[in-house]
JSON list of C-alpha atoms in Angstrom, two decimals:
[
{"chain": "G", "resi": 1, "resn": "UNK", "atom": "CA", "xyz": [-103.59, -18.85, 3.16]},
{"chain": "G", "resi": 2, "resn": "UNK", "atom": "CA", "xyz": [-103.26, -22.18, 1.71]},
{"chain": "G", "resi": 3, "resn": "UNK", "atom": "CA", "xyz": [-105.53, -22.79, -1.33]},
{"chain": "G", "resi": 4, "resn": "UNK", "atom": "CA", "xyz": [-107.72, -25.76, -0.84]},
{"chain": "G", "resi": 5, "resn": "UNK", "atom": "CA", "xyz": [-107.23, -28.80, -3.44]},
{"chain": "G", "resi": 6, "resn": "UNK", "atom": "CA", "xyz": [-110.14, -29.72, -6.02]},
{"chain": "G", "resi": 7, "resn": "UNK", "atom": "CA", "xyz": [-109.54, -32.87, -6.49]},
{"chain": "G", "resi": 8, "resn": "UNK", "atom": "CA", "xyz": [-111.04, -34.36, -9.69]},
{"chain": "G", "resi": 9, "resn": "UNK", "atom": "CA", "xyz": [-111.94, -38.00, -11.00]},
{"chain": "G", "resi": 10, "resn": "UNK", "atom": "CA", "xyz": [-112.42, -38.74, -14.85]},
{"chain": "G", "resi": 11, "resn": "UNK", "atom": "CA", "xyz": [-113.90, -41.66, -15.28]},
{"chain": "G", "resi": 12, "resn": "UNK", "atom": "CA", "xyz": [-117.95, -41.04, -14.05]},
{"chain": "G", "resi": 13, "resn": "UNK", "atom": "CA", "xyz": [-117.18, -37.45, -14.03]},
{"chain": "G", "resi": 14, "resn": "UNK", "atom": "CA", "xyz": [-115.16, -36.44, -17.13]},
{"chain": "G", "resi": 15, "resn": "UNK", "atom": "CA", "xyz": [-115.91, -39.02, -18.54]},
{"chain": "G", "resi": 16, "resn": "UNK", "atom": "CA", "xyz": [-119.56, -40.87, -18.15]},
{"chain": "G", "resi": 17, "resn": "UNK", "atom": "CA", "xyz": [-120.47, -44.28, -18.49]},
{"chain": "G", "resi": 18, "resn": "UNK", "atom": "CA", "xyz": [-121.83, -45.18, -21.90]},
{"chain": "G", "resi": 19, "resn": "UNK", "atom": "CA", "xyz": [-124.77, -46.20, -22.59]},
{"chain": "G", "resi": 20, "resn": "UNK", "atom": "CA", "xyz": [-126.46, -49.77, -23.47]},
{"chain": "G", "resi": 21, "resn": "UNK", "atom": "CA", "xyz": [-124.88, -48.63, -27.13]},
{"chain": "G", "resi": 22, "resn": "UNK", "atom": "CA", "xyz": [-121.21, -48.07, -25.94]},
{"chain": "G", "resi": 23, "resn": "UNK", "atom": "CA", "xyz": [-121.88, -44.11, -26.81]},
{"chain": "G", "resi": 24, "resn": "UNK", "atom": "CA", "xyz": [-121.54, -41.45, -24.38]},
{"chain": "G", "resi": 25, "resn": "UNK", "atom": "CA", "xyz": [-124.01, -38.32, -24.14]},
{"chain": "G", "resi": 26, "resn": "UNK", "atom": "CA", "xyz": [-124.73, -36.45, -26.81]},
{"chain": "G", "resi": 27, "resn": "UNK", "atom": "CA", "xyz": [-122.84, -33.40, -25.11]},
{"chain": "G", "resi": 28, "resn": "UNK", "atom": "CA", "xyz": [-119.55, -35.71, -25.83]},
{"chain": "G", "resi": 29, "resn": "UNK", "atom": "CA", "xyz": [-117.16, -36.17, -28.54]},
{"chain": "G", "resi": 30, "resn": "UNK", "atom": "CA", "xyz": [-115.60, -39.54, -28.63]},
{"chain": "G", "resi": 31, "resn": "UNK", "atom": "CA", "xyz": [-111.28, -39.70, -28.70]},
{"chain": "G", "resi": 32, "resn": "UNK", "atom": "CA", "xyz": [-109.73, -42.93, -28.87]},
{"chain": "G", "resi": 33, "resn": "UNK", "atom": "CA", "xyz": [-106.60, -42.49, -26.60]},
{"chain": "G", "resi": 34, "resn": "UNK", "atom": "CA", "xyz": [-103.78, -44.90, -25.71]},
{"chain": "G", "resi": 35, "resn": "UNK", "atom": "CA", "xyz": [-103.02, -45.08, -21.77]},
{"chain": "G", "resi": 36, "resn": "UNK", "atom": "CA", "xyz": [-99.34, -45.56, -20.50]},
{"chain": "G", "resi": 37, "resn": "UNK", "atom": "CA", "xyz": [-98.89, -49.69, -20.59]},
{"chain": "G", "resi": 38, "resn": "UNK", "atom": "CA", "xyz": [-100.94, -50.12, -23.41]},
{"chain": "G", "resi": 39, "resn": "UNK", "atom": "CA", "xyz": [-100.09, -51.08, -27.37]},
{"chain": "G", "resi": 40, "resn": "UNK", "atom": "CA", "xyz": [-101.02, -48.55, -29.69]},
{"chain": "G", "resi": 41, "resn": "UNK", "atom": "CA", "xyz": [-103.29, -51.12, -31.56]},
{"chain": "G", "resi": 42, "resn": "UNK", "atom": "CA", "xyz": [-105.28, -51.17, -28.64]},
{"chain": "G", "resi": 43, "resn": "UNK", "atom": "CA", "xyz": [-106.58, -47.61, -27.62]},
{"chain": "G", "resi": 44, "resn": "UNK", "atom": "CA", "xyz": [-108.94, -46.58, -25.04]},
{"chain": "G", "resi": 45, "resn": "UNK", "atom": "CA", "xyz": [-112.21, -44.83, -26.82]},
{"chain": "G", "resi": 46, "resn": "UNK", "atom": "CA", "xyz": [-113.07, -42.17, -24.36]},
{"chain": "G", "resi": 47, "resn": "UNK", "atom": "CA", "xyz": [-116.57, -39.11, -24.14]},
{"chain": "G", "resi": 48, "resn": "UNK", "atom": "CA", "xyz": [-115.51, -35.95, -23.23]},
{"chain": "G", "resi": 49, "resn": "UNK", "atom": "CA", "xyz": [-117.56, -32.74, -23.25]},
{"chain": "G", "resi": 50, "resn": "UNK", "atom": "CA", "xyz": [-115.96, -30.12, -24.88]},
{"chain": "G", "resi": 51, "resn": "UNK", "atom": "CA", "xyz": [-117.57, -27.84, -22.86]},
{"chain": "G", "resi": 52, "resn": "UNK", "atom": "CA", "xyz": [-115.70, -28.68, -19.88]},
{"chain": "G", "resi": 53, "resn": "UNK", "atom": "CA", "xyz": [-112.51, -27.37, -20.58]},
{"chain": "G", "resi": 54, "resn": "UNK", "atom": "CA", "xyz": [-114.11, -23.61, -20.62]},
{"chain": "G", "resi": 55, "resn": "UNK", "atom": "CA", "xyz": [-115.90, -24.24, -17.42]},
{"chain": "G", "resi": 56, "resn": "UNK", "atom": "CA", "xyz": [-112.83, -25.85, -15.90]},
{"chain": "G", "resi": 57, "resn": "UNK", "atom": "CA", "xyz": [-110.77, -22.84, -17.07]},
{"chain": "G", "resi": 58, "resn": "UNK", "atom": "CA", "xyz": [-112.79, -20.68, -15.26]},
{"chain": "G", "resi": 59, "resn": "UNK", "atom": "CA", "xyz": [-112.78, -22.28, -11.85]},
{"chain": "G", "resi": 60, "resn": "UNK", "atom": "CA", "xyz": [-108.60, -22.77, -12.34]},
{"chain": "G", "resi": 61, "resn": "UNK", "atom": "CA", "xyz": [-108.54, -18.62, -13.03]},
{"chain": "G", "resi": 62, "resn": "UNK", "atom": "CA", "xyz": [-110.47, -17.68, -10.71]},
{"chain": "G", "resi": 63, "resn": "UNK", "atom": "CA", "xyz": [-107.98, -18.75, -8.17]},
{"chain": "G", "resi": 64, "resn": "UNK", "atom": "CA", "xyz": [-109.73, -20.32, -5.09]},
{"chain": "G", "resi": 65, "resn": "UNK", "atom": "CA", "xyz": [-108.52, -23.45, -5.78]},
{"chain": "G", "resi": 66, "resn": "UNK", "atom": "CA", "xyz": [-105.64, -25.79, -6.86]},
{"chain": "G", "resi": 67, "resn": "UNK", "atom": "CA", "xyz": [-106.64, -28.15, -9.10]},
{"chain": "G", "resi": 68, "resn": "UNK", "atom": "CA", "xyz": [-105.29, -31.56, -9.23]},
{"chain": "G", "resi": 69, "resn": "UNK", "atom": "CA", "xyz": [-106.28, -34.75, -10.70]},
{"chain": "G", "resi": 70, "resn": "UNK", "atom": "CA", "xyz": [-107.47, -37.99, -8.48]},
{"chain": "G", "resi": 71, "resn": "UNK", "atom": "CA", "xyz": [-107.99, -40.64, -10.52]},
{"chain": "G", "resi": 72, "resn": "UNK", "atom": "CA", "xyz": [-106.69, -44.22, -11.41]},
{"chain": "G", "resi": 73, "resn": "UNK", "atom": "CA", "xyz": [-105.78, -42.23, -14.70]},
{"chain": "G", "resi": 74, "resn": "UNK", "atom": "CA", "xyz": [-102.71, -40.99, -12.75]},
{"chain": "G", "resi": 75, "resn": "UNK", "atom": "CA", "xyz": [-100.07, -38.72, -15.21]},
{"chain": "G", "resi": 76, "resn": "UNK", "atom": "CA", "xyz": [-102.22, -39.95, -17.83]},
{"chain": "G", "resi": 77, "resn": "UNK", "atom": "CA", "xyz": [-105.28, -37.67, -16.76]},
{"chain": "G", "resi": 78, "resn": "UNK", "atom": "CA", "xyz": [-102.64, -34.84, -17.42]},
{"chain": "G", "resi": 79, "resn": "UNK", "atom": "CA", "xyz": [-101.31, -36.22, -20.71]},
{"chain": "G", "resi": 80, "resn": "UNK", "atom": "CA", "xyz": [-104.31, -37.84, -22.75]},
{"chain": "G", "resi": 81, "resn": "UNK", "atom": "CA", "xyz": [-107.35, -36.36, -20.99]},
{"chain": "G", "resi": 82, "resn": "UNK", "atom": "CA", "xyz": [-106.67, -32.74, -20.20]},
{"chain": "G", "resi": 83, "resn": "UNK", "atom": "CA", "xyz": [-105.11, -31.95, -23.90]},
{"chain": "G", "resi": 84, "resn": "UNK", "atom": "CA", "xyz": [-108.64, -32.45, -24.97]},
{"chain": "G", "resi": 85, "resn": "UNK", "atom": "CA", "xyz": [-110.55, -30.21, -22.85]},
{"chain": "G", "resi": 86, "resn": "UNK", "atom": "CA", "xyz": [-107.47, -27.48, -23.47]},
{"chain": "G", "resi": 87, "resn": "UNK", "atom": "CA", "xyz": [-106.50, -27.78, -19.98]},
{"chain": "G", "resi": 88, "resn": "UNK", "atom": "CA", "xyz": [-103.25, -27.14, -18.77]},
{"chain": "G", "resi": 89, "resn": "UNK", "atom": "CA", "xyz": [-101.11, -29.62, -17.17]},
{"chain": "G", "resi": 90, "resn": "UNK", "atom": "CA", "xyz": [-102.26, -30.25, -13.67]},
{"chain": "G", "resi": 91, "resn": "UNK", "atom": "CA", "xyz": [-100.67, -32.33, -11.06]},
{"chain": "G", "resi": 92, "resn": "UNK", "atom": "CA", "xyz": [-102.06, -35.53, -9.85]},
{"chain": "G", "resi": 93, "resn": "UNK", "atom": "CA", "xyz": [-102.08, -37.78, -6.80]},
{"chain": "G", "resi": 94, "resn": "UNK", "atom": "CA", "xyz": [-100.11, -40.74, -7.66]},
{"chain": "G", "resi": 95, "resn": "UNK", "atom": "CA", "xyz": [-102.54, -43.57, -6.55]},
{"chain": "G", "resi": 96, "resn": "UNK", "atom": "CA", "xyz": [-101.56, -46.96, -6.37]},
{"chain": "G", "resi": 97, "resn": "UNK", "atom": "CA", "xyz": [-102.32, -49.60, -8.68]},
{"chain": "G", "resi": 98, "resn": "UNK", "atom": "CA", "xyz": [-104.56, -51.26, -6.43]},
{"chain": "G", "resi": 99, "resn": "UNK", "atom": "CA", "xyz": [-105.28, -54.83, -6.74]},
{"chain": "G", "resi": 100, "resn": "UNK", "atom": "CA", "xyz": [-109.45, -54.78, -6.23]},
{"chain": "G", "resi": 101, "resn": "UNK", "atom": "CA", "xyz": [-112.33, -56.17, -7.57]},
{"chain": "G", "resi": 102, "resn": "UNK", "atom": "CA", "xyz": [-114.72, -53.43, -6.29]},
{"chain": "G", "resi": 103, "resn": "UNK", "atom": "CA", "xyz": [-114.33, -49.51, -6.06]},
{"chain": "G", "resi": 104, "resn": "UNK", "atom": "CA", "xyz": [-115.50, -50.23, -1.99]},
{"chain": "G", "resi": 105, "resn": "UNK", "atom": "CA", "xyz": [-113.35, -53.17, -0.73]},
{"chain": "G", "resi": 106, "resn": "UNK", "atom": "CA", "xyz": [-113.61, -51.64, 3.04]},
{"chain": "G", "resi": 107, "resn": "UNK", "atom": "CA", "xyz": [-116.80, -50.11, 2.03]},
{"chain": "G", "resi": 108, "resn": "UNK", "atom": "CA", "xyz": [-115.73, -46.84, 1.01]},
{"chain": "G", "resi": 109, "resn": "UNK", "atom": "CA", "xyz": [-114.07, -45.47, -1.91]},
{"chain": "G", "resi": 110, "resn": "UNK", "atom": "CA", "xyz": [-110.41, -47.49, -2.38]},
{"chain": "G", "resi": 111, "resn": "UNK", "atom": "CA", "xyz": [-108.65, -44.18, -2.91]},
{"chain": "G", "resi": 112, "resn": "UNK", "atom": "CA", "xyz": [-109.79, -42.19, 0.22]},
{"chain": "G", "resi": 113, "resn": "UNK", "atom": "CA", "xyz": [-106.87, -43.69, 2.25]},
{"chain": "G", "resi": 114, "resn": "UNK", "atom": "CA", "xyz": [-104.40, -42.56, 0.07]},
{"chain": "G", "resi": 115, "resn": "UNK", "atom": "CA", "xyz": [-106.21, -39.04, -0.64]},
{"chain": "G", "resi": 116, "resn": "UNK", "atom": "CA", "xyz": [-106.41, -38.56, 3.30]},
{"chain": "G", "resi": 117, "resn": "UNK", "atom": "CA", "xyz": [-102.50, -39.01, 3.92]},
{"chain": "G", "resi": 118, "resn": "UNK", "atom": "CA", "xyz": [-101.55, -37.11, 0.27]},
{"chain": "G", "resi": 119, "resn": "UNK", "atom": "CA", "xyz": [-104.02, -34.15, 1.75]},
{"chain": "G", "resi": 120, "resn": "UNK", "atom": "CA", "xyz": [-102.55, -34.02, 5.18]},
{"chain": "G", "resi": 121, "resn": "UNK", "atom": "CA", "xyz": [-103.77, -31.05, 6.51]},
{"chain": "G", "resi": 122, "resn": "UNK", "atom": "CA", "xyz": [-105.25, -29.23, 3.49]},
{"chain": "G", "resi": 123, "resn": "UNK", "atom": "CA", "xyz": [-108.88, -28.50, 2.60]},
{"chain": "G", "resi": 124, "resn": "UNK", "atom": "CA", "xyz": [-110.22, -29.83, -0.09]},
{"chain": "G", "resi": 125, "resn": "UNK", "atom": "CA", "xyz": [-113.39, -30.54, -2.56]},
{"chain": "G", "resi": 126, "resn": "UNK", "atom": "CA", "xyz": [-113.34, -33.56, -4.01]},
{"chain": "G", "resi": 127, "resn": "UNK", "atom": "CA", "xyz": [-115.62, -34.45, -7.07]},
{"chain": "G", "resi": 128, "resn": "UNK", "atom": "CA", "xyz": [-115.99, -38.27, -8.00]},
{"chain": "G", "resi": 129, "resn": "UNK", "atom": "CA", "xyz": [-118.53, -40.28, -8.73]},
{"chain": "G", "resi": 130, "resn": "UNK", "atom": "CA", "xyz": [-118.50, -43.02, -6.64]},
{"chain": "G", "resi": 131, "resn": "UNK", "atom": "CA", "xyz": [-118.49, -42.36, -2.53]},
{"chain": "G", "resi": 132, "resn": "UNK", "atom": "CA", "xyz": [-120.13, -44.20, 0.09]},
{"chain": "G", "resi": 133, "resn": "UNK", "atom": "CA", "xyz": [-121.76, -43.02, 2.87]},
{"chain": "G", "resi": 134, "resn": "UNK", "atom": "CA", "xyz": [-118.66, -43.53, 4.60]},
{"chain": "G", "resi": 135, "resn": "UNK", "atom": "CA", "xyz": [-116.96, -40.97, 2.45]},
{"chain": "G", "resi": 136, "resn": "UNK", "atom": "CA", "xyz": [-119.49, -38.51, 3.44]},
{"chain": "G", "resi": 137, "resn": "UNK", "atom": "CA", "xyz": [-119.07, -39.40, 7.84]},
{"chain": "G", "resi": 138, "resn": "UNK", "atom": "CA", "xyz": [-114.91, -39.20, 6.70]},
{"chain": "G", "resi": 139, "resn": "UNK", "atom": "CA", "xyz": [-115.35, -35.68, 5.19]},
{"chain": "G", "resi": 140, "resn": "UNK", "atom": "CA", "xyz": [-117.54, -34.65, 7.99]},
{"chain": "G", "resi": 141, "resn": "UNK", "atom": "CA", "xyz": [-114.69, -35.87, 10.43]},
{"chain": "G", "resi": 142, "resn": "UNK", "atom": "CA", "xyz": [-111.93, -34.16, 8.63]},
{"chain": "G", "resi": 143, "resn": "UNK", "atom": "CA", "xyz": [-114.50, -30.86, 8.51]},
{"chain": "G", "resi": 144, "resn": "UNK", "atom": "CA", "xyz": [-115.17, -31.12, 12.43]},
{"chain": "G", "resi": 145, "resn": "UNK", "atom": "CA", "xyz": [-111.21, -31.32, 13.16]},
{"chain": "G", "resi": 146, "resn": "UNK", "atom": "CA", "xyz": [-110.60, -28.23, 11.27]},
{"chain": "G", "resi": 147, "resn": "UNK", "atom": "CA", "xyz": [-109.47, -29.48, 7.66]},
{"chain": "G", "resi": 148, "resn": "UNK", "atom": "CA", "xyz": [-112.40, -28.58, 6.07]},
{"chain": "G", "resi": 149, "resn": "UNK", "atom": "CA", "xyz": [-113.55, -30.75, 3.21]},
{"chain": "G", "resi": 150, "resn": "UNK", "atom": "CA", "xyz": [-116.21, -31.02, 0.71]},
{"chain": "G", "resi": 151, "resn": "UNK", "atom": "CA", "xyz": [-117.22, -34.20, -1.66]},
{"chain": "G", "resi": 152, "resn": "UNK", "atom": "CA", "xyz": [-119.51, -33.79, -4.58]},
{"chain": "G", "resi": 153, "resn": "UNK", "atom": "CA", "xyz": [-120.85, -36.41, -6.84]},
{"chain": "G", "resi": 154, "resn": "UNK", "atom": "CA", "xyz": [-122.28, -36.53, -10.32]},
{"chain": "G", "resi": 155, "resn": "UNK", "atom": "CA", "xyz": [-124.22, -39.01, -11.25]},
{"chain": "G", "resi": 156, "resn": "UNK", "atom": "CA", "xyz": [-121.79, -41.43, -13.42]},
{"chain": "G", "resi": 157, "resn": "UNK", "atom": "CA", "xyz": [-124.16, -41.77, -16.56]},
{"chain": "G", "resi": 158, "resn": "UNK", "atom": "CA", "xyz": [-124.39, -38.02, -16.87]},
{"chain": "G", "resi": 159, "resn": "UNK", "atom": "CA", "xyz": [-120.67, -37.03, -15.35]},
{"chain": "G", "resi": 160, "resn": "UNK", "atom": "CA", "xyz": [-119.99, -33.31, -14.18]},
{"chain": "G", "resi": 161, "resn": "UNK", "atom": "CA", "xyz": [-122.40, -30.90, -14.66]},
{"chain": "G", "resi": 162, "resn": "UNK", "atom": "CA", "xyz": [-121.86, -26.57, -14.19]},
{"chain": "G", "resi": 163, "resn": "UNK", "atom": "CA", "xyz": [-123.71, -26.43, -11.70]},
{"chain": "G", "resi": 164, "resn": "UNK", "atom": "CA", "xyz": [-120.58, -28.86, -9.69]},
{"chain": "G", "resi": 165, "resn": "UNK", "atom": "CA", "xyz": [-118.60, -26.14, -10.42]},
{"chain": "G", "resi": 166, "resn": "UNK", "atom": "CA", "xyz": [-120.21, -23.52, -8.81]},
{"chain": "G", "resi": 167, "resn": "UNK", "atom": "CA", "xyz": [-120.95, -25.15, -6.12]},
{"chain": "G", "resi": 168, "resn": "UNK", "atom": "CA", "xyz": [-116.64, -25.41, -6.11]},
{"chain": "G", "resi": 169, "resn": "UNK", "atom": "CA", "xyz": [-116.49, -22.35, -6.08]},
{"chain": "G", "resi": 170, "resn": "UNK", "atom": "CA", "xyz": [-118.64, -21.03, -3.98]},
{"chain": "G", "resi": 171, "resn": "UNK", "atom": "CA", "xyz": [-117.44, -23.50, -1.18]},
{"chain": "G", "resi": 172, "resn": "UNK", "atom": "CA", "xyz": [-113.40, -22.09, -2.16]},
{"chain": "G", "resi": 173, "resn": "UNK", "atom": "CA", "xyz": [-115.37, -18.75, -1.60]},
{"chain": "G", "resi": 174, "resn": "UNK", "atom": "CA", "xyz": [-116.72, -19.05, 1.51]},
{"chain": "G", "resi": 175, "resn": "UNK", "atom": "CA", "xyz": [-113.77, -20.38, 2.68]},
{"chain": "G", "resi": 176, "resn": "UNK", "atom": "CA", "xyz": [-112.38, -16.65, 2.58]},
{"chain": "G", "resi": 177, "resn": "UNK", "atom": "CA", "xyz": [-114.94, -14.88, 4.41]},
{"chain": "G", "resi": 178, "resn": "UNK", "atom": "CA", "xyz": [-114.03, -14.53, 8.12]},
{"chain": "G", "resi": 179, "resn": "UNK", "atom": "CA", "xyz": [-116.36, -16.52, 10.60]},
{"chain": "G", "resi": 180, "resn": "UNK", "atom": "CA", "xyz": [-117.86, -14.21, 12.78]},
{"chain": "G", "resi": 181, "resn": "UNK", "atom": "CA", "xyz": [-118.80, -14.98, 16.09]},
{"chain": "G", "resi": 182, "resn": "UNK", "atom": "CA", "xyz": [-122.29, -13.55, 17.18]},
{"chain": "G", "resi": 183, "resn": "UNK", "atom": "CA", "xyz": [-121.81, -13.67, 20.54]},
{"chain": "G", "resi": 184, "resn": "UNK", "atom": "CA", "xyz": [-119.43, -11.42, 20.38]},
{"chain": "G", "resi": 185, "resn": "UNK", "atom": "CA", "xyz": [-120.73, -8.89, 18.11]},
{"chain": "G", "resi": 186, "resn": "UNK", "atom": "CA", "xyz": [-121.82, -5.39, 19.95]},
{"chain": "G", "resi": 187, "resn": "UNK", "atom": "CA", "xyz": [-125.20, -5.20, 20.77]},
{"chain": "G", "resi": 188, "resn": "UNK", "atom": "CA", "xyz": [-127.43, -2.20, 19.29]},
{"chain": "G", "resi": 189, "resn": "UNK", "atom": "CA", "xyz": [-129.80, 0.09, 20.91]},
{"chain": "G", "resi": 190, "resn": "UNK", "atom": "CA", "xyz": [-133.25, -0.65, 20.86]},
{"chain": "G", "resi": 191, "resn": "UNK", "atom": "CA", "xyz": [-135.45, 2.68, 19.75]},
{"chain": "G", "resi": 192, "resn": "UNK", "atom": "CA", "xyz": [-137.54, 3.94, 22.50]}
]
């Protein structure tokens, strides 16, 4: 069997919004990174949790899934992001550089087009922080033809939280165990 994908946003998830002050939670340390295209006098301060790389560790070892980046971050979620949080290099989904103004421009999220064809027919759980309800009815479709899919979604001021992770794996999990069909199970004996 196929593993299913966990496909996994930074920004809003690895990385949360700041606050009104520019800082990120307390949980997070602050790295000042330089992304592919830009000058090296002008680097990208970023929060990360340090925490995160254990947890994420734990879900890559235990084997239900394949991790892979999805993110606008492209290679550089694999070269400047992940070296932080001691993960190792993971692939990534090579998004385009879209040309929007909003995350939603056919009211969804502006990646899901590109996720859907670079998924084909593999499950997946996908954690970002910014789906529409339309997200959730595409999952469900996907689900309902047999590609079963999952989306999960921190809240972007907070970013991922363990208990995201669990639910990952529990979902890889279940995946395993054999559906049963009831109606076919033998019937017992009643006692007399």
């Amino acid at each position: 069997m196929r593993l299913p994908y966990l496909l996994l946003d930074v920004d809003g998830v690895l990385i949360p919004f700041p606050d009104a002050e520019g800082a990120g939670p307390a949980t997070h340390t602050r790295h000042d990174v330089v992304p592919t295209g830009r000058s090296t006098d002008d680097p990208v301060t970023i929060w990360l949790n340090p925490a995160h790389g254990p947890l994420l560790m734990h879900v890559i070892e235990a084997g239900l899934v394949a991790p892979v980046w999805c993110t606008s971050w492209r290679q550089d979620a694999t070269t400047l992001v992940g070296p932080h949080l001691g993960l190792p290099t993971l692939p990534y989904v090579d998004l385009p550089h879209a040309q929007i103004t909003t995350s939603h421009p056919n009211g969804y999220l502006w990646k899901r087009d590109h996720v859907g064809t670079w998924l084909g027919d593999a499950p997946a759980i996908w954690i970002d922080d910014d789906f529409t309800s339309l997200d959730y009815a595409w999952a469900a479709e996907r689900t309902a033809h047999g590609l079963t899919t999952r989306l999960l979604q921190p809240d972007p001021c907070i970013g991922l939280q363990p208990e995201h992770l669990v639910q990952a794996i529990a979902w890889a999990a279940g995946l395993l165990v054999p559906q049963v069909d009831v109606s076919d199970a033998p019937q017992g004996t009643e006692a007399a």
